Coordinates of C-alpha atoms and ligand atoms in Angstrom, one line a residue:
M1 CA 103.4 65.2 59.9
T2 CA 100.0 63.5 59.5
T3 CA 97.9 66.4 58.1
D4 CA 94.3 65.7 58.7
H5 CA 93.2 68.7 56.9
D6 CA 94.0 72.4 56.6
T7 CA 91.8 73.9 59.3
H8 CA 91.0 77.2 57.7
D9 CA 87.5 76.0 57.4
H10 CA 87.5 73.8 60.5
V11 CA 85.1 74.9 63.2
G12 CA 86.9 74.1 66.4
H13 CA 84.9 74.9 69.5
D14 CA 86.0 75.2 73.1
R15 CA 83.2 72.8 74.1
A16 CA 85.0 69.8 72.6
N17 CA 85.7 67.0 75.0
G18 CA 89.0 67.1 76.7
F19 CA 90.1 70.5 75.6
D20 CA 91.8 72.4 78.5
I21 CA 90.5 76.0 78.0
A22 CA 92.3 77.1 81.2
F23 CA 95.6 75.9 79.8
A24 CA 95.0 77.7 76.5
Q25 CA 94.2 80.9 78.5
L26 CA 97.3 80.5 80.6
L27 CA 99.5 80.3 77.4
E28 CA 97.8 83.5 76.2
L29 CA 98.3 85.3 79.5
D30 CA 101.9 84.1 79.6
A31 CA 102.5 85.8 76.2
E32 CA 100.6 89.0 77.2
V33 CA 102.5 89.5 80.5
L34 CA 105.8 88.5 79.0
A35 CA 105.3 90.5 75.8
S36 CA 108.7 92.3 76.3
Y37 CA 110.5 89.0 76.5
L38 CA 108.8 87.7 73.3
A39 CA 109.7 91.0 71.5
E40 CA 113.3 90.6 72.7
L41 CA 113.5 87.0 71.4
T42 CA 111.9 87.7 68.1
G43 CA 114.0 90.8 67.7
L44 CA 117.1 88.6 68.3
L45 CA 115.9 86.3 65.5
A46 CA 115.4 89.3 63.2
D47 CA 119.1 90.3 63.9
L48 CA 120.2 86.8 63.0
T49 CA 118.2 86.5 59.7
D50 CA 119.1 88.4 56.5
P51 CA 117.0 88.7 54.5
A52 CA 114.0 88.7 56.8
P53 CA 112.2 85.4 56.9
A54 CA 109.4 85.1 54.3
R55 CA 108.1 81.7 55.4
I56 CA 107.8 80.7 59.0
L57 CA 106.6 77.5 60.6
D58 CA 105.4 77.3 64.3
L59 CA 105.5 73.7 65.5
G60 CA 103.1 72.9 68.4
S61 CA 101.7 76.4 68.2
G62 CA 99.0 76.0 70.8
P63 CA 96.9 79.1 70.7
G64 CA 99.6 80.7 68.6
T65 CA 101.2 83.3 70.7
G66 CA 104.5 82.6 69.0
S67 CA 102.9 82.8 65.5
L68 CA 101.4 86.2 66.4
A69 CA 104.6 87.6 67.8
L70 CA 106.5 86.4 64.7
A71 CA 103.8 87.9 62.4
R72 CA 104.3 91.2 64.3
Q73 CA 108.1 91.1 64.1
F74 CA 108.2 90.1 60.4
P75 CA 105.4 92.1 58.8
T76 CA 105.6 90.5 55.4
A77 CA 106.1 86.9 56.5
Q78 CA 103.6 84.1 56.0
V79 CA 103.3 82.0 59.2
T80 CA 102.0 78.4 59.3
A81 CA 101.0 77.1 62.7
V82 CA 100.8 73.4 63.3
D83 CA 99.1 71.7 66.3
L84 CA 97.2 68.6 67.2
S85 CA 94.4 70.5 68.8
P86 CA 91.7 72.1 66.6
Q87 CA 90.6 74.2 69.5
M88 CA 94.0 75.7 70.0
L89 CA 94.1 76.6 66.3
H90 CA 90.6 78.0 66.4
R91 CA 91.8 80.4 69.1
L92 CA 94.7 81.4 67.0
R93 CA 92.6 82.1 64.0
K94 CA 90.3 84.3 66.1
Q95 CA 93.2 86.3 67.5
A96 CA 94.7 86.6 64.0
V97 CA 91.5 88.3 62.9
V98 CA 91.5 90.6 65.9
R99 CA 95.1 91.7 65.2
G100 CA 94.6 92.1 61.4
V101 CA 97.0 89.4 60.4
A102 CA 94.6 86.6 59.3
D103 CA 95.8 86.8 55.7
R104 CA 99.3 86.0 56.9
I105 CA 98.6 83.1 59.3
S106 CA 97.4 79.7 58.3
T107 CA 96.8 76.8 60.5
V108 CA 97.3 73.1 60.0
E109 CA 95.8 70.4 62.3
A110 CA 98.4 67.6 62.3
N111 CA 100.3 65.2 64.5
I112 CA 103.9 66.1 64.3
D113 CA 104.8 62.6 65.4
G114 CA 103.5 61.3 62.1
P115 CA 105.2 61.3 58.7
W116 CA 105.6 64.9 57.4
A117 CA 104.3 66.1 54.1
E118 CA 106.7 68.2 51.9
I119 CA 105.7 71.6 53.3
G120 CA 109.0 73.5 53.2
P121 CA 111.3 75.1 52.7
Y122 CA 110.9 77.5 55.5
D123 CA 113.3 80.4 56.5
L124 CA 112.5 80.2 60.2
I125 CA 111.0 77.4 62.4
W126 CA 109.8 78.1 65.9
A127 CA 109.1 75.4 68.6
A128 CA 108.2 76.9 72.0
S129 CA 107.5 74.6 75.0
F130 CA 106.9 71.9 72.5
L131 CA 109.9 69.7 71.7
H132 CA 109.7 67.8 74.9
H133 CA 106.1 66.7 73.9
V134 CA 107.1 64.7 70.9
A135 CA 107.6 61.0 70.9
D136 CA 111.0 61.0 69.2
P137 CA 112.7 64.4 69.4
A138 CA 115.7 63.2 67.3
R139 CA 113.3 62.3 64.5
T140 CA 111.4 65.5 64.8
L141 CA 114.7 67.5 64.6
A142 CA 115.8 65.5 61.5
Q143 CA 112.4 66.3 59.9
T144 CA 112.7 70.0 60.9
F145 CA 116.2 70.2 59.4
E146 CA 114.8 68.9 56.0
Q147 CA 112.0 71.6 56.0
L148 CA 114.5 74.5 56.5
R149 CA 116.3 76.1 53.6
P150 CA 120.1 76.1 53.9
G151 CA 121.0 79.0 56.2
G152 CA 117.5 78.9 57.8
L153 CA 117.0 79.1 61.6
L154 CA 115.3 76.8 64.1
A155 CA 114.4 78.4 67.5
V156 CA 113.7 75.8 70.2
T157 CA 112.5 77.3 73.5
E158 CA 111.9 75.6 76.8
M159 CA 110.8 77.0 80.2
D160 CA 113.3 76.0 82.7
L161 CA 112.0 77.7 85.8
F162 CA 108.2 77.9 86.0
P163 CA 107.0 81.4 86.9
L164 CA 107.1 82.6 90.5
Y165 CA 104.5 85.2 91.5
L166 CA 104.1 85.5 95.2
P167 CA 105.9 87.5 97.9
E168 CA 107.9 85.5 100.4
D169 CA 105.3 86.3 103.0
T170 CA 101.8 86.4 101.6
G171 CA 100.2 87.1 104.9
V172 CA 98.4 83.7 104.7
G173 CA 99.9 80.6 106.2
W174 CA 103.7 80.2 106.6
P175 CA 106.2 82.2 104.6
G176 CA 107.9 80.5 101.7
L177 CA 104.7 78.7 100.5
E178 CA 105.4 79.2 96.7
A179 CA 108.9 77.7 97.0
R180 CA 107.5 74.7 98.8
L181 CA 104.8 74.3 96.2
H182 CA 107.4 74.3 93.4
A183 CA 109.7 71.9 95.2
A184 CA 106.8 69.5 95.8
T185 CA 105.5 69.6 92.2
N186 CA 108.9 69.5 90.5
T187 CA 108.7 72.6 88.3
R188 CA 112.3 72.7 87.1
P189 CA 112.3 70.6 84.0
N190 CA 115.7 69.9 82.7
H191 CA 115.6 69.9 78.9
E192 CA 118.9 69.9 77.0
W193 CA 118.7 69.9 73.2
T194 CA 122.2 70.9 72.2
D195 CA 123.6 67.5 71.4
Q196 CA 120.5 66.3 69.6
L197 CA 120.4 69.5 67.5
K198 CA 124.1 69.0 66.5
N199 CA 123.4 65.4 65.7
A200 CA 120.6 66.5 63.4
G201 CA 123.1 68.7 61.5
F202 CA 122.5 72.1 63.0
T203 CA 125.0 74.6 64.3
V204 CA 123.8 75.7 67.7
E205 CA 123.9 78.7 70.0
K206 CA 122.2 78.5 73.4
R207 CA 120.6 81.7 74.8
P208 CA 119.3 81.9 78.4
F209 CA 116.6 84.5 79.3
E210 CA 115.9 85.6 82.8
I211 CA 112.7 87.5 83.2
R212 CA 111.9 89.6 86.3
L213 CA 108.9 91.9 86.4
D214 CA 107.3 93.7 89.3
H215 CA 103.6 94.0 89.5
A216 CA 103.5 97.3 87.6
Q217 CA 105.8 96.1 84.8
A218 CA 103.8 92.9 84.5
G219 CA 100.6 94.8 84.1
P220 CA 97.0 94.1 85.2
S221 CA 96.8 90.6 83.6
V222 CA 99.4 89.3 86.1
N223 CA 96.6 88.5 88.6
A224 CA 94.8 86.2 86.1
Y225 CA 98.1 84.7 85.0
A226 CA 99.2 83.9 88.6
Q227 CA 95.8 82.7 89.5
G228 CA 95.7 80.3 86.5
F229 CA 99.2 79.0 87.0
L230 CA 98.9 78.5 90.7
A231 CA 95.5 76.8 90.3
K232 CA 97.1 74.4 87.9
L233 CA 100.0 73.6 90.3
R234 CA 97.4 73.3 93.1
S235 CA 95.6 70.6 91.1
H236 CA 98.9 68.5 91.2
A237 CA 99.7 69.2 94.8
T238 CA 97.0 67.5 96.8
D239 CA 99.1 64.6 97.9
L240 CA 102.4 66.5 97.9
L241 CA 102.0 69.5 100.2
D242 CA 101.2 69.4 103.8
A243 CA 97.7 70.4 105.1
D244 CA 98.7 73.9 106.3
D245 CA 100.2 74.8 103.0
L246 CA 97.2 73.4 101.0
A247 CA 94.8 75.4 103.2
A248 CA 96.9 78.6 102.7
L249 CA 97.0 78.0 99.0
D250 CA 93.2 77.5 98.8
V251 CA 92.7 80.8 100.6
L252 CA 95.0 82.6 98.2
L253 CA 93.1 81.0 95.2
D254 CA 89.7 82.0 96.7
E255 CA 88.9 85.2 94.8
T256 CA 86.5 86.3 97.6
Q257 CA 89.4 86.6 100.1
P258 CA 91.0 90.0 100.6
N259 CA 94.5 88.5 100.3
S260 CA 93.7 86.4 97.3
I261 CA 95.9 86.3 94.2
A262 CA 93.1 87.7 92.2
R263 CA 93.1 90.9 94.3
R264 CA 96.7 91.5 95.4
G265 CA 98.9 94.3 94.1
D266 CA 102.2 92.8 95.2
L267 CA 102.7 90.0 92.7
R268 CA 105.8 89.7 90.5
V269 CA 107.0 87.4 87.7
H270 CA 110.3 85.6 87.9
T271 CA 111.0 82.9 85.3
T272 CA 113.8 81.7 83.1
R273 CA 113.6 80.3 79.5
T274 CA 116.3 78.9 77.2
T275 CA 116.3 79.2 73.5
W276 CA 118.5 77.1 71.3
I277 CA 119.1 79.0 68.1
A278 CA 120.0 76.4 65.5
R279 CA 121.1 77.0 62.0
R280 CA 121.0 74.7 59.0
P281 CA 124.4 75.2 57.4
Ligands
LIG1 C1 102.9 73.5 76.0 S1 101.9 73.8 74.6 C2 102.9 75.1 73.9 C3 102.1 75.9 72.9 C4 102.9 77.1 72.3 N1 104.0 76.7 71.5 C5 103.3 78.1 73.4 O1 104.5 78.4 73.5 O2 102.4 78.7 74.0 C6 102.3 72.4 73.6 C7 101.4 72.3 72.3 O3 101.9 71.2 71.5 C8 100.8 70.5 71.0 N2 101.3 69.2 70.7 C9 101.8 68.3 71.5 N3 102.1 67.1 70.9 C10 101.9 67.4 69.5 C11 102.1 66.6 68.4 N4 102.6 65.4 68.4 N5 101.8 67.2 67.2 C12 101.3 68.4 67.1 N6 101.1 69.2 68.2 C13 101.4 68.7 69.4 C14 99.8 70.6 72.0 O4 98.5 70.4 71.5 C15 100.0 72.0 72.6 O5 99.2 72.9 72.0

């Protein structure tokens, strides 16, 4: 891990070139709307760790929704969040202050593809929607293994069905628009880490999570969450969807329209995630 510097004092600002604020907000909304799922997953990790983890590492933390959920679940743990992006880490530090856990969360701006400093041993390492980003997952898993204490856990999570939000018939355009948008933009990534985890020396248990929330269960942030996600898919869809569907999607994304995603009360969230719970023997 090439550690440029500890970013406690780094002033990362959202105006920096190339930083995708909308993406950071989407990750934060995902965690807010899916809070019950995050609590279930961190609760499962609590059941599998004895004693409770004292030192936790969050790899590719982004804005740190995992770090914050882990700090809540393990109220005496110290959490270290690592990410390439100073702006993501800046958002995490701000949230850590808001939630009163700034003394238990530290951030490290580093490239996980580089050589790792001796930063362990950790009791628990978390890698959510991250492992598929690294250049050489086998090498990252071997490095992660070395940073865990014997008996320590690694939780690798991937999203396998991107969230669905819309009713079958939105009242705009043809029914089934969201399914066609997902099919066109290929939103079912097929990550499979079991063999690579075993090759790195871990014992592995694979846990699927299916999340289904109606609008009331998802809460009022679901409109912004759906708007952000579908706007991102729309940006990839221009040459992939037919003109009628693109026009309908643009109406749904137009916040001034009465049927728009921003205003509707009939959204839902359906998504699936997989966590590989890997233990260093
Ligand atoms: C999809 S986001 C996931 C963020 C967070 N784990 C979550 O679940 O919301 C992936 C994150 O990995 C970071 N990242 C990608 N490649 C990286 C690398 N080589 N070293 C460090 N961070 C990396 C990105 O900056 C981004 O914040």
